[in-house]
XYZ file of C-alpha atoms in Angstrom:
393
model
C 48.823 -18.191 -21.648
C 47.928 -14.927 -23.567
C 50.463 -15.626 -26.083
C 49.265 -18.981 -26.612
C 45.235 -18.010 -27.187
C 46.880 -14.853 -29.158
C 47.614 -18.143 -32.122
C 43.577 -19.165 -31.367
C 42.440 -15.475 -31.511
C 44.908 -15.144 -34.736
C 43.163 -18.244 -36.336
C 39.540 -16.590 -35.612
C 40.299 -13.134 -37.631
C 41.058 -15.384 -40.693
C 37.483 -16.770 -40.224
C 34.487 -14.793 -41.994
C 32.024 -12.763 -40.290
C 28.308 -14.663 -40.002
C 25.546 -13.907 -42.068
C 21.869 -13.986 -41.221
C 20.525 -14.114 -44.197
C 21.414 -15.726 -47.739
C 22.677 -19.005 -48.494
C 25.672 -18.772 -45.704
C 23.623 -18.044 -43.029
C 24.224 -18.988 -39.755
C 22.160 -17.825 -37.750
C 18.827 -16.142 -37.335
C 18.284 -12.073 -36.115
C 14.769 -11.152 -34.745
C 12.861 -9.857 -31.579
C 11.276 -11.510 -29.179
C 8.482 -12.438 -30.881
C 10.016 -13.928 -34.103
C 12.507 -16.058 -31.983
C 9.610 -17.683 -29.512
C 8.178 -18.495 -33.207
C 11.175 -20.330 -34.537
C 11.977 -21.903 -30.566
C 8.131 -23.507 -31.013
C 8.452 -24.658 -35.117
C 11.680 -25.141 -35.767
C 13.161 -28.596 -36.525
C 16.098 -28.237 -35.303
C 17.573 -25.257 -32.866
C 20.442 -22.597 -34.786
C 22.228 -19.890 -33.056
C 20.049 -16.884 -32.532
C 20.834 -12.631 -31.892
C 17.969 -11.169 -29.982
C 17.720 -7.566 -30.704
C 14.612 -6.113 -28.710
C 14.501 -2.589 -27.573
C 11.506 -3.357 -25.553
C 12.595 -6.695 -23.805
C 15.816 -4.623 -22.720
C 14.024 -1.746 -21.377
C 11.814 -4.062 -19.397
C 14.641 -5.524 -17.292
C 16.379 -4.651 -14.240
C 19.244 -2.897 -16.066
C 22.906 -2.992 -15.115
C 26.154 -1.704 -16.164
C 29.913 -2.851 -16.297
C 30.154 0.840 -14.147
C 27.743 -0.268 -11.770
C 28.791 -4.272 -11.380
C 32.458 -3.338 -10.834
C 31.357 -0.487 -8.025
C 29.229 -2.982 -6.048
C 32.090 -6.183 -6.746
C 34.223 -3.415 -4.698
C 31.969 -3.120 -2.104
C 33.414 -3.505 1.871
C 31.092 -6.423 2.467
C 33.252 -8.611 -0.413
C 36.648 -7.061 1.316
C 39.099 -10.379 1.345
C 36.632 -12.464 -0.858
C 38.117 -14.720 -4.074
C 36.595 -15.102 -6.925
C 37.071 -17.397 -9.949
C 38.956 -15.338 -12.962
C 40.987 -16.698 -16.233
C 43.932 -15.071 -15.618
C 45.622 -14.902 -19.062
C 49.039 -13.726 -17.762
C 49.960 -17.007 -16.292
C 52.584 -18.975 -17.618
C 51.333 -21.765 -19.975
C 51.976 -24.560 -17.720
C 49.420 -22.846 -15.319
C 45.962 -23.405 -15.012
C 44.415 -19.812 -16.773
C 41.567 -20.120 -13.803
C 43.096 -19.716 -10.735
C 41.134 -17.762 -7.228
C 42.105 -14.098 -7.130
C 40.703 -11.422 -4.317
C 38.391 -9.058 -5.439
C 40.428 -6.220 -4.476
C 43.564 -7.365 -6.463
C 40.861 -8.050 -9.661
C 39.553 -4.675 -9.764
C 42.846 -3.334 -10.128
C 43.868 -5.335 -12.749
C 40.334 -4.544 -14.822
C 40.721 -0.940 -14.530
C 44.490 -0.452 -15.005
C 44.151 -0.547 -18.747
C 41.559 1.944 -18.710
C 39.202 0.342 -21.067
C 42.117 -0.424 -23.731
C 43.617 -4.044 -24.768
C 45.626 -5.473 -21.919
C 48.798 -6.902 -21.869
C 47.424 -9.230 -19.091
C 43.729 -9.668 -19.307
C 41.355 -10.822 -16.993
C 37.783 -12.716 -17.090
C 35.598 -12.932 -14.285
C 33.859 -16.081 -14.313
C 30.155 -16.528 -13.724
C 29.414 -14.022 -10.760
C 25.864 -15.001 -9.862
C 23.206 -13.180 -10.735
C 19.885 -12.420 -9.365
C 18.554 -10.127 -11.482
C 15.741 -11.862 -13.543
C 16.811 -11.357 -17.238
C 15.675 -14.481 -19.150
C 15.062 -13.604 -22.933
C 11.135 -14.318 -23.141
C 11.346 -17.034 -25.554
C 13.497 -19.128 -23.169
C 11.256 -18.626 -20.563
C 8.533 -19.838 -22.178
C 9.878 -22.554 -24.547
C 13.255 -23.401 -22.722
C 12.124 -24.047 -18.861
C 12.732 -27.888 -18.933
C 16.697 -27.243 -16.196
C 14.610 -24.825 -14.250
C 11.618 -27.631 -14.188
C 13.992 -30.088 -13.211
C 15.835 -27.987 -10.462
C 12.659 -27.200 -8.662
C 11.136 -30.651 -8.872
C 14.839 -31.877 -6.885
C 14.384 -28.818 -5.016
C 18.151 -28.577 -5.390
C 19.262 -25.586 -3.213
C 21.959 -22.924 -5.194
C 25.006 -24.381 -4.545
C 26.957 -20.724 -4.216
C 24.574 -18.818 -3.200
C 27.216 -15.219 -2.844
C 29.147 -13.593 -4.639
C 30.955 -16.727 -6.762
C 29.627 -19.418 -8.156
C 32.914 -21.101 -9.759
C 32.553 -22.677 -13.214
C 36.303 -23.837 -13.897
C 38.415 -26.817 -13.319
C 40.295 -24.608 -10.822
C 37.555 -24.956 -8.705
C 34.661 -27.050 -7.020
C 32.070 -27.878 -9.418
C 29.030 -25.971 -8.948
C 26.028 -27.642 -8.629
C 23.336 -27.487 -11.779
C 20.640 -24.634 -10.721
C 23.828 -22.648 -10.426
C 23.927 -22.670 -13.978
C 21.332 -21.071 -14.996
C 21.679 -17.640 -14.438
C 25.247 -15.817 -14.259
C 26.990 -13.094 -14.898
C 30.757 -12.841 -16.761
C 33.166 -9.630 -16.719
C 35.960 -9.401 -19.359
C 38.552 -7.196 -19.922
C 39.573 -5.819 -23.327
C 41.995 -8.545 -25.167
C 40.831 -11.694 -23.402
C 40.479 -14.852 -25.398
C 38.801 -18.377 -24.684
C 40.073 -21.169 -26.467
C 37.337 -23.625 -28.418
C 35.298 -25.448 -26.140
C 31.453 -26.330 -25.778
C 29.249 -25.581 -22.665
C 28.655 -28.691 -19.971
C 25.380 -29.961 -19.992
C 24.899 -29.128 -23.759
C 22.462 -26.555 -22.915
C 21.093 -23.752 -25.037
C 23.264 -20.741 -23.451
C 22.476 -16.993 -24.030
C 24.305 -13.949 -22.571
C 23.191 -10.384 -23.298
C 25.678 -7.944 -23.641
C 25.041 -5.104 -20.927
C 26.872 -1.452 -21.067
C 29.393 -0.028 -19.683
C 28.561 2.867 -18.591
C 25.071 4.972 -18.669
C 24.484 6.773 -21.743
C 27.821 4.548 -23.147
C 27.071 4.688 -27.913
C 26.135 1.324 -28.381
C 28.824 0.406 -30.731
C 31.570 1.421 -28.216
C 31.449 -1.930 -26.967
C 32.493 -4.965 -29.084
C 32.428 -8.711 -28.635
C 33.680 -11.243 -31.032
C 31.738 -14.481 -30.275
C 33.694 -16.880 -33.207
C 32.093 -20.889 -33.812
C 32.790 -24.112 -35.850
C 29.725 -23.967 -38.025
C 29.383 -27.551 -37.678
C 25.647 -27.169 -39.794
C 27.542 -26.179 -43.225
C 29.905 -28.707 -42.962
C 29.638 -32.143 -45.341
C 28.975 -35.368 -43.233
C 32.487 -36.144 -43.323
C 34.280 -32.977 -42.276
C 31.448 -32.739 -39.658
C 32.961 -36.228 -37.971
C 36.578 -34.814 -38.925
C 35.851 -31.715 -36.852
C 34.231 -33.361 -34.095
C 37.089 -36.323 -33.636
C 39.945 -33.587 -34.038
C 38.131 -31.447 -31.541
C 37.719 -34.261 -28.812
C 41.368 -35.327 -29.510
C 43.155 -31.888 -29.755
C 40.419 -29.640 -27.269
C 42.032 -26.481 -26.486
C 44.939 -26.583 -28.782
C 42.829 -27.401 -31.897
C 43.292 -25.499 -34.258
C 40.122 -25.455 -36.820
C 40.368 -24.620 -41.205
C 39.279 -20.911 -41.141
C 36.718 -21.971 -43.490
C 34.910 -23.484 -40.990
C 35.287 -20.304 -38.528
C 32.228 -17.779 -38.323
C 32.620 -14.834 -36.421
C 29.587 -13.009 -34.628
C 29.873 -9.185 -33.787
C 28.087 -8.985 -30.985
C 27.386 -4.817 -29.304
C 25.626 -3.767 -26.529
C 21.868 -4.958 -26.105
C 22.351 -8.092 -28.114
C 21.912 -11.438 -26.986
C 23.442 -14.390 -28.169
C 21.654 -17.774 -27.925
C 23.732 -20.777 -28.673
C 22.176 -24.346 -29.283
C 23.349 -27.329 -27.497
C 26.549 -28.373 -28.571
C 27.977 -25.045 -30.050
C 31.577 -25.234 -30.406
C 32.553 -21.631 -29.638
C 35.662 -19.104 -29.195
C 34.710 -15.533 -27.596
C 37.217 -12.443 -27.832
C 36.586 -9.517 -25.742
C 37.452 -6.439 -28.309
C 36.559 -4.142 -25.524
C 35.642 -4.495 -21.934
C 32.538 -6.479 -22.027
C 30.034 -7.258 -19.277
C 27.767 -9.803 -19.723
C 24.378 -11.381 -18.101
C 23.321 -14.707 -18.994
C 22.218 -18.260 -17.925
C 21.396 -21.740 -19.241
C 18.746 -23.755 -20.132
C 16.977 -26.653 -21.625
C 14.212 -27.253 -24.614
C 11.807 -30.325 -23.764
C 11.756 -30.326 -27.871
C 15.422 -30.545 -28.794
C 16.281 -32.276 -25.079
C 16.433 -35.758 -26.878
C 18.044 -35.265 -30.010
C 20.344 -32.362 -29.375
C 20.882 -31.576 -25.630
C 21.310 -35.844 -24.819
C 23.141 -36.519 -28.124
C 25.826 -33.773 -27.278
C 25.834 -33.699 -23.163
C 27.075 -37.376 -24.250
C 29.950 -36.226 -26.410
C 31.013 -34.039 -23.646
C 30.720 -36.305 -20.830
C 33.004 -39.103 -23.324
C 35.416 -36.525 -23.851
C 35.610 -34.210 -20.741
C 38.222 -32.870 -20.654
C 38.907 -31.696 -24.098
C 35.792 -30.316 -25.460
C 34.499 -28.028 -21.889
C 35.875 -26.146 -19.764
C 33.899 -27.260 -16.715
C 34.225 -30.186 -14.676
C 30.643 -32.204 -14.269
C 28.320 -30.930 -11.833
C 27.682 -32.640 -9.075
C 24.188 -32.946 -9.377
C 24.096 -34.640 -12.593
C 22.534 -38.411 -11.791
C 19.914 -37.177 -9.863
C 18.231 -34.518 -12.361
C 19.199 -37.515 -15.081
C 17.260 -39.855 -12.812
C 14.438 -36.937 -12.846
C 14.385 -36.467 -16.348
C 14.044 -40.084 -17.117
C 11.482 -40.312 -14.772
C 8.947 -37.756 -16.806
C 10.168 -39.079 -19.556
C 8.495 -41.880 -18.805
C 5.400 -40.029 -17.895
C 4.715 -38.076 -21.097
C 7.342 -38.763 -23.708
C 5.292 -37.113 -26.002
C 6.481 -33.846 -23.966
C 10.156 -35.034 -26.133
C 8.551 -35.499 -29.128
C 9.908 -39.604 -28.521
C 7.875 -42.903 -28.680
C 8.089 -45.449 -25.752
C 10.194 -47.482 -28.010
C 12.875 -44.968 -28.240
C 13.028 -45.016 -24.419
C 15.929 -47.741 -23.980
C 18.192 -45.990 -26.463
C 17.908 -42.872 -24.518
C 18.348 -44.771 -21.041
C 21.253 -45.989 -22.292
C 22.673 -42.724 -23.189
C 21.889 -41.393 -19.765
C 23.363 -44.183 -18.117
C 26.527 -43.062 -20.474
C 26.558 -39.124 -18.698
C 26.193 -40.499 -15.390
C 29.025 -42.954 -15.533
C 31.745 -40.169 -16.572
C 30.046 -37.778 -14.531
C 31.196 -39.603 -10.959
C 34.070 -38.307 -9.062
C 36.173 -41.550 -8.149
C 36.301 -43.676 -4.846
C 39.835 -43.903 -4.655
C 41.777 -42.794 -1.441
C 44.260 -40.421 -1.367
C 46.935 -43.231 -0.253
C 45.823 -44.760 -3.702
C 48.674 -46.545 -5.300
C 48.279 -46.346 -8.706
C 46.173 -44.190 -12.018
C 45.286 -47.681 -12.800
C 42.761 -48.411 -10.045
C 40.779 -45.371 -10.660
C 37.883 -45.080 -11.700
C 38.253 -41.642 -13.535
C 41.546 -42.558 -14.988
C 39.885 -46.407 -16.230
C 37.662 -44.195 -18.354
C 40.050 -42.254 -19.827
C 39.342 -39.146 -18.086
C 41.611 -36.732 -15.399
C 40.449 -36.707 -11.791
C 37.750 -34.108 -10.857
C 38.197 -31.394 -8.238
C 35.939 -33.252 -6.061
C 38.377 -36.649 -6.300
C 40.398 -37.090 -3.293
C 42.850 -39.506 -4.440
C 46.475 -38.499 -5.151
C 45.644 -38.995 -8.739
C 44.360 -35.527 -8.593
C 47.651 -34.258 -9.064
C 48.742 -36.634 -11.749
């Protein structure tokens, strides 16, 4: 699997590094306040690096030293966790369960250097409150949703599993999480389920650790620069190829990312990290009443259409009933959405659209053919949550 993502990670380093300023930019650099600013003017949403001394200092802080110490802890003894395990063979799933024990080992036998056999440990959960301040006050439309369900955290310990490998977590889950990845690892293109906006902040890794001792490479498709046309090339050649596309370098920009930064990615960012060192990351999802409509909807359907090619995650489970609540207050104040009650059937229809390839099929596991299910009548694979004997088909 490494040797395969090595051609992806290859591909990337022939990209050019992103610019936040000039006629390439790509995407905007600020504090706090200047981001809020653009989250509550802006037209449309853009990738943004918040750098804020201030906001960091005012968190609960943590450290790749620290995480790793209390992941070891007797109380997880015997517990599996989800990791991409890039030293499986190709014809593998890279996600697979591993014990925490066994994981630890693995992270710390390279001794901070580029593995032969990296390692990513996916979304941990995370308690620690550590929302960027913009989000939280421009970006609380998931976390309005999730209470209004009252939709209790699916995996509420130590692993909340994101990957196909594993049982779809439900959607609060998603908001807050924590990923782990050892020097060398490589994801291949994808974009996030739910077309959220997703930040992560990029924590240290030890105390008093120089801040550019720690490196992250977070490579996307800037879609935004690209001419109508190449912009439907990329996207049709993404949902046809998914993890084996293999974009022009031209249309690859590569974001350095060291310790304090956080990345915030729009809905529908088509992205490729590389860990350069170890990195340790906190971050979480979310959604933007403002760009919920013409962003987060437009691409969430994409992804649902094409599933599973373009994400990495199987649909959360919770999906028609916080789709049922959103249209709901839609209804009640589209203004909130910056929509008409006109536009309100188009938009139906496009939830209607997410829910439909968002159901795990009804087939039984005695089923006797691909052709009378209902995942496989859509053109999709069967979900972890399918029990029909398509699942392994």
């Amino acid at each position: 699997m490494l040797a395969k993502l090595a051609q992806v990670g290859k591909l990337i380093l022939q990209g050019t590094p992103a610019s936040c300023y000039g006629p390439r930019k790509v995407y905007s650099l600020g504090n706090s306040a200047s981001i809020q600013k653009l989250l509550s003017t802006a037209d449309k949403p853009e990738i943004y690096v918040l750098r804020d001394p201030a906001w960091l200092r005012s968190r609960e802080e943590q450290t790749l030293g620290q995480f790793l110490h209390t992941l070891g802890s007797k109380k997880h003894a015997g517990v599996e966790v989800a990791v991409q395990d890039l030293s499986r063979s190709e014809i593998d799933l890279a996600v697979c369960r591993m014990e925490v024990k066994t994981c630890i080992s693995r992270f710390r036998e390279s001794h901070g250097k580029a593995s032969s056999r990296p390692v990513n440990l996916l979304n941990i959960t995370c308690t620690a409150e550590v929302t960027p301040t913009p989000l939280n006050k421009h970006c609380r439309l998931l976390s309005e949703a999730c209470t209004s369900l009252s939709i209790a955290g699916g995996a509420l310990g130590i692993d909340k599993p994101k990957a196909r490998s594993s049982r779809p977590m439900d959607i609060e889950s998603c908001q807050k999480f924590q990923i782990c990845g050892q020097a060398g690892a490589i994801s291949s293109w994808h974009m996030d389920n739910l077309a959220p906006f997703t930040w992560v902040t990029l924590e240290g890794l030890e105390d008093g650790e120089d801040d550019e001792n720690i490196l992250k490479y977070w490579a996307v498709v800037d879609l935004q620069s690209l001419s109508d046309t190449d912009r439907k090339k990329a996207l049709q050649d993404f949902s046809r190829d998914g993890q084996d596309w293999m974009p022009p370098p031209s249309w690859i920009r590569i974001i350095s990312l060291v310790r304090g930064d956080t990345l915030i990615m729009p809905p529908g960012t088509i992205h490729a990290p590389i860990a350069v060192t170890d990195c340790f990351f906190r971050g979480g999802m979310c959604w933007s009443p403002r760009f919920f409509v013409k962003y987060t909807l437009e691409n969430w359907e994409f992804i649902s259409r094409n599933r599973d090619n373009v994400t990495n995650e199987d649909p959360a489970k919770q999906t028609k009933a916080v789709l049922a609540w959103i249209k709901s207050d839609l209804m009640l104040d589209p203004e909130k959405y910056g929509v008409q009650q006109a536009d309100l059937p188009g938009i139906f229809s496009k939830m209607k659209t997410i829910s439909d390839h968002s159901r795990t099929c009804c087939c039984k596991k005695n089923c006797a053919t691909n052709s009378s299910c209902a995942c496989h009548s859509n053109g999709h694979k069967c979900m972890e949550d399918c029990s029909c004997c398509c699942l392994s088909a």
